[in-house]
Short mmCIF file of C-alpha atoms in Angstrom, two decimals:
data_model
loop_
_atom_site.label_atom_id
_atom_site.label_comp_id
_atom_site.label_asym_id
_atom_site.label_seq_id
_atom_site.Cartn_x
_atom_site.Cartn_y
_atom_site.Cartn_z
CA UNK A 4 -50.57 -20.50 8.52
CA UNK A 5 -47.62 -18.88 6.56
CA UNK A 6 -47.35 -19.13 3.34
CA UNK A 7 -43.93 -19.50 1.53
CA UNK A 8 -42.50 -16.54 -0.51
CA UNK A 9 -43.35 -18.51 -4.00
CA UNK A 10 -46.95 -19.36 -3.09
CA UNK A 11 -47.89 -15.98 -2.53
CA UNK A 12 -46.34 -14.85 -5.82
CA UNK A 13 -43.31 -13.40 -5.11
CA UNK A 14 -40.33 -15.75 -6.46
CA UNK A 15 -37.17 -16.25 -3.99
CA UNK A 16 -34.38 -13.96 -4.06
CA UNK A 17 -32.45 -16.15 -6.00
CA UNK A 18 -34.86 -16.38 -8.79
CA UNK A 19 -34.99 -12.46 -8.42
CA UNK A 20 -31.85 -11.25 -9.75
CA UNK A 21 -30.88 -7.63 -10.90
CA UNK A 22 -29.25 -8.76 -14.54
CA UNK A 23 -28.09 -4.95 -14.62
CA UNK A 24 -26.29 -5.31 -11.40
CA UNK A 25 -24.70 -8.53 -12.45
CA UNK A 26 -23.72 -6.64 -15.08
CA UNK A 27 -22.06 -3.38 -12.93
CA UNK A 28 -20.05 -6.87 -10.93
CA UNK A 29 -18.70 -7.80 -14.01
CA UNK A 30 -17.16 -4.13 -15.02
CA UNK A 31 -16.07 -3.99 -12.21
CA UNK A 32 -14.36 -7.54 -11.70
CA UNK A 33 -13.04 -6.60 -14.82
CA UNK A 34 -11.65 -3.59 -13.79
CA UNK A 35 -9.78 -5.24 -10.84
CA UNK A 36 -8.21 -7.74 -13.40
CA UNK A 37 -6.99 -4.57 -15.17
CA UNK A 38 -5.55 -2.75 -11.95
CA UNK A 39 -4.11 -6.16 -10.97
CA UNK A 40 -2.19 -7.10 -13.88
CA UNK A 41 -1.00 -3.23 -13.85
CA UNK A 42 0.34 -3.71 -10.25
CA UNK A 43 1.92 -7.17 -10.69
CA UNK A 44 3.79 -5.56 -14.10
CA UNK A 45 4.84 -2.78 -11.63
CA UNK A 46 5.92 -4.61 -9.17
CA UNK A 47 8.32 -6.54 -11.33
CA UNK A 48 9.54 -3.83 -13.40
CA UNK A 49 10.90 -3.04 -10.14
CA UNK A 50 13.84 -5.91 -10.04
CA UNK A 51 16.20 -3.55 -11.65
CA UNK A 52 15.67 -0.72 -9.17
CA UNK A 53 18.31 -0.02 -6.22
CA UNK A 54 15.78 -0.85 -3.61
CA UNK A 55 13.50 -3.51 -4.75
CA UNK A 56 12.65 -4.71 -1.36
CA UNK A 57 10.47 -1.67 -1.06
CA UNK A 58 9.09 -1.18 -4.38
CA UNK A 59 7.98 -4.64 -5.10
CA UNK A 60 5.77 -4.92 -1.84
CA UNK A 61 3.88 -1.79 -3.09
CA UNK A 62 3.01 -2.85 -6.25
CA UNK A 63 1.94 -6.38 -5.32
CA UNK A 64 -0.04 -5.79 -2.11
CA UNK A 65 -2.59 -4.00 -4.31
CA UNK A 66 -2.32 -6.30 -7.34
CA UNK A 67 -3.54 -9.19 -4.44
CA UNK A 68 -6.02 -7.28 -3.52
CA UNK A 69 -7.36 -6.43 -6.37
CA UNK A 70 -7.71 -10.12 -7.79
CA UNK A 71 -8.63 -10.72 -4.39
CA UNK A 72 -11.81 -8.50 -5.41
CA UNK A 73 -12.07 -9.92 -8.96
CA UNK A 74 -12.13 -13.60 -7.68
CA UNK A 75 -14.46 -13.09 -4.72
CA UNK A 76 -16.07 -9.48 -4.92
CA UNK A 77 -17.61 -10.00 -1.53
CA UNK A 78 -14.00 -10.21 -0.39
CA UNK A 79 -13.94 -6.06 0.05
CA UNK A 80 -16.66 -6.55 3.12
CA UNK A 81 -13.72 -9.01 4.75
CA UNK A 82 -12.28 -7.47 7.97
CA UNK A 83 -8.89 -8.75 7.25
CA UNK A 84 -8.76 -7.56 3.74
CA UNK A 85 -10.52 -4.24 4.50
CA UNK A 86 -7.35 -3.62 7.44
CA UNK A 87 -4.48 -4.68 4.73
CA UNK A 88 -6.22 -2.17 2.25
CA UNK A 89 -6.55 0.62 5.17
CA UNK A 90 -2.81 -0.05 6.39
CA UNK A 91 -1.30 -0.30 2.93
CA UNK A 92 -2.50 3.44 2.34
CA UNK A 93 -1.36 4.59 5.28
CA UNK A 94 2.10 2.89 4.35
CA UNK A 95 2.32 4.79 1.03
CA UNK A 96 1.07 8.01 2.42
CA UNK A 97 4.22 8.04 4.57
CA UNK A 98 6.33 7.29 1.24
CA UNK A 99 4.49 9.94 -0.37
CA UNK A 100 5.52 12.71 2.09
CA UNK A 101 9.28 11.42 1.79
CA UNK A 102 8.94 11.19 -1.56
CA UNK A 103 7.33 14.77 -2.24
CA UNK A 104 10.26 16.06 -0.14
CA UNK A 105 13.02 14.10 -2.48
CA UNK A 106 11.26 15.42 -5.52
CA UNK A 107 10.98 18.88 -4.25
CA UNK A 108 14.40 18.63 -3.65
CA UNK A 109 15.55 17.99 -7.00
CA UNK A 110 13.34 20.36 -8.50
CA UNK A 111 14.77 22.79 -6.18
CA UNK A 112 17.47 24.68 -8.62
CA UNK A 113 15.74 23.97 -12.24
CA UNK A 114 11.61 23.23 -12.99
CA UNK A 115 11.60 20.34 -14.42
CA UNK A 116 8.97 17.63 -15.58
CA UNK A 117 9.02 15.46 -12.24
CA UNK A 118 8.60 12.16 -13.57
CA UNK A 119 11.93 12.25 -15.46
CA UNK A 120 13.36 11.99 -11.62
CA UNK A 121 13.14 8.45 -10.19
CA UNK A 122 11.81 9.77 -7.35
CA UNK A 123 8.76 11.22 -9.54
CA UNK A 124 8.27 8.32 -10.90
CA UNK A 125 8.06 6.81 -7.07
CA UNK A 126 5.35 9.47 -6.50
CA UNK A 127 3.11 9.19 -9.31
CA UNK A 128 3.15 5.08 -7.91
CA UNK A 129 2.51 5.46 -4.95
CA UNK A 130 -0.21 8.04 -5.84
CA UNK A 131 -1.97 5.44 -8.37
CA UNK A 132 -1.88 2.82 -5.48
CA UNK A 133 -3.20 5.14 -3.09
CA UNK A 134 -5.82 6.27 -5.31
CA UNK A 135 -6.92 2.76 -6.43
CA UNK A 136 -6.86 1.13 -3.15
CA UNK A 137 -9.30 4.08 -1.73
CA UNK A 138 -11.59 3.82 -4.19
CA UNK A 139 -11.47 -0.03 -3.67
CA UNK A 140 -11.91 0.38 0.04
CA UNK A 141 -14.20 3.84 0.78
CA UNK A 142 -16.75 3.27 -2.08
CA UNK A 143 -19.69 1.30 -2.63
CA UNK A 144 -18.34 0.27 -6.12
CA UNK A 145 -18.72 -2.89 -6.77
CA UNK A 146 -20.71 -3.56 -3.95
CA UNK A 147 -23.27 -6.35 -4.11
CA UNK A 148 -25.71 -3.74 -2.92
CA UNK A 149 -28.37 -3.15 -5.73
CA UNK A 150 -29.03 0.15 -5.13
CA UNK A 151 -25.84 1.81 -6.43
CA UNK A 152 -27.51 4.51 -8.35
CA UNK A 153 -25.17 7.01 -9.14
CA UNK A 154 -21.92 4.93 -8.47
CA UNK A 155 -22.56 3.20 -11.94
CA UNK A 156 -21.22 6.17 -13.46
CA UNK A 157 -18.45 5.95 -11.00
CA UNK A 158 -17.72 2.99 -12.30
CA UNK A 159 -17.76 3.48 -15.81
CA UNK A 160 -14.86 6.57 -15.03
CA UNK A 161 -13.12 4.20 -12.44
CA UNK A 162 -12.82 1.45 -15.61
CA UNK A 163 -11.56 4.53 -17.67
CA UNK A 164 -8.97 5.87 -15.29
CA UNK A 165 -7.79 2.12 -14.56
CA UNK A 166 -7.18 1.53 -18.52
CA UNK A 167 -5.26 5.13 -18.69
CA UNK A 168 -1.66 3.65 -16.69
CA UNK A 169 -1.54 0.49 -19.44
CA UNK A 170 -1.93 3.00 -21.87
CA UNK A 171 0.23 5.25 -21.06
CA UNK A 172 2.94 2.14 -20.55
CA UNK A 173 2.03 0.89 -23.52
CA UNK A 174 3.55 4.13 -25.18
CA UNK A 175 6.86 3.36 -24.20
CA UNK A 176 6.29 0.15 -26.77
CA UNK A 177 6.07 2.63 -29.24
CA UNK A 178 8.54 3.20 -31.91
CA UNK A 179 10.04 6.71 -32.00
CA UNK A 180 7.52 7.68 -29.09
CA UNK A 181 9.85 5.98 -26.22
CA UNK A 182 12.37 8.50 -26.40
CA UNK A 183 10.04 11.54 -26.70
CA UNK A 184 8.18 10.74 -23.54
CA UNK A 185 9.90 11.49 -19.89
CA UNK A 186 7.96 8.62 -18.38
CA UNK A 187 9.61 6.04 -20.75
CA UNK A 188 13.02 7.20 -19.92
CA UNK A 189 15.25 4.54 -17.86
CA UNK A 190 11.96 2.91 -17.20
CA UNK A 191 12.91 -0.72 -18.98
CA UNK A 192 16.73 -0.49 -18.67
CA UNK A 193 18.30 -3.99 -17.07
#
């Protein structure tokens, strides 16, 4: 005769819960909120811009995913959202070899701080959205997986990192500091 997993002691799985995983899920639901609201701000910063039609989808295909991931964690083990993720980097890596070329370009006759170039500013995008969206897809962050052990500290430098575009943004707010910094430059101009 078995016996059932509570009669011999041991309590379900359910009743068995890792509070200090919960609590690694919640950074890094968190975090995806963050790199979300980033991406959606992004993306519509980029009305104004000649070519909207091509900045906009690279902002907000990561901002999806990453509520996506905030909603539903278990979403990043999805198939379909795991391809989107894979083809979406392999969409800005093209843009980020044109782009490198444009900016090398311009750079050509003077060196010059390349995010006061549009096309800078392009690269250091696509480069956050290529960054996020591989350390959303080829890590174990946030993975329901209890035994993360050293990827907690990844995540703590992940929720960092994700904090330091906001901030940096959030300079441009600044009084007296928007027209010191290159990045602020004909960033909010209608």
């Amino acid at each position: 005769m078995t016996r059932l997993p509570y009669e011999s002691g041991i309590k379900p799985h359910r009743y068995n819960r890792d509070t200090s995983n919960d609590k690694w899920q919640h950074i890094w639901r968190f975090t995806n909120v963050v790199m979300a609201v980033f991406f959606f701000l992004a993306g519509y910063v980029q009305l104004n811009d000649p070519d909207p039609y091509i900045w906009i989808p690279v902002y907000v295909v990561p901002a999806v995913l990453s509520l996506g991931i905030a909603v539903l964690p278990q979403l990043s083990e999805n198939v379909v959202w795991r391809f989107l993720c894979v083809a979406h980097i392999a969409v800005c890596f093209a843009g980020v070899i044109y782009t490198t070329v444009l900016v090398i370009e311009k750079s050509l006759d003077v060196m010059v701080n390349p995010l006061q170039h549009e096309e800078g500013r392009e690269l250091a995008g696509l480069l956050i959205v290529i960054g996020w969206l591989s350390l959303s897809r080829f890590t174990s962050l946030g993975s329901t997986n209890p035994n993360q052990g050293t990827m907690n500290g990844l995540l703590l430098l992940t929720v960092g990192l994700s904090l330091l575009p906001l901030l940096f943004w959030g300079m441009c707010f600044v009084q007296g500091l928007s027209q010191k910094l290159p990045h602020c430059t004909e960033t909010f101009m209608g």
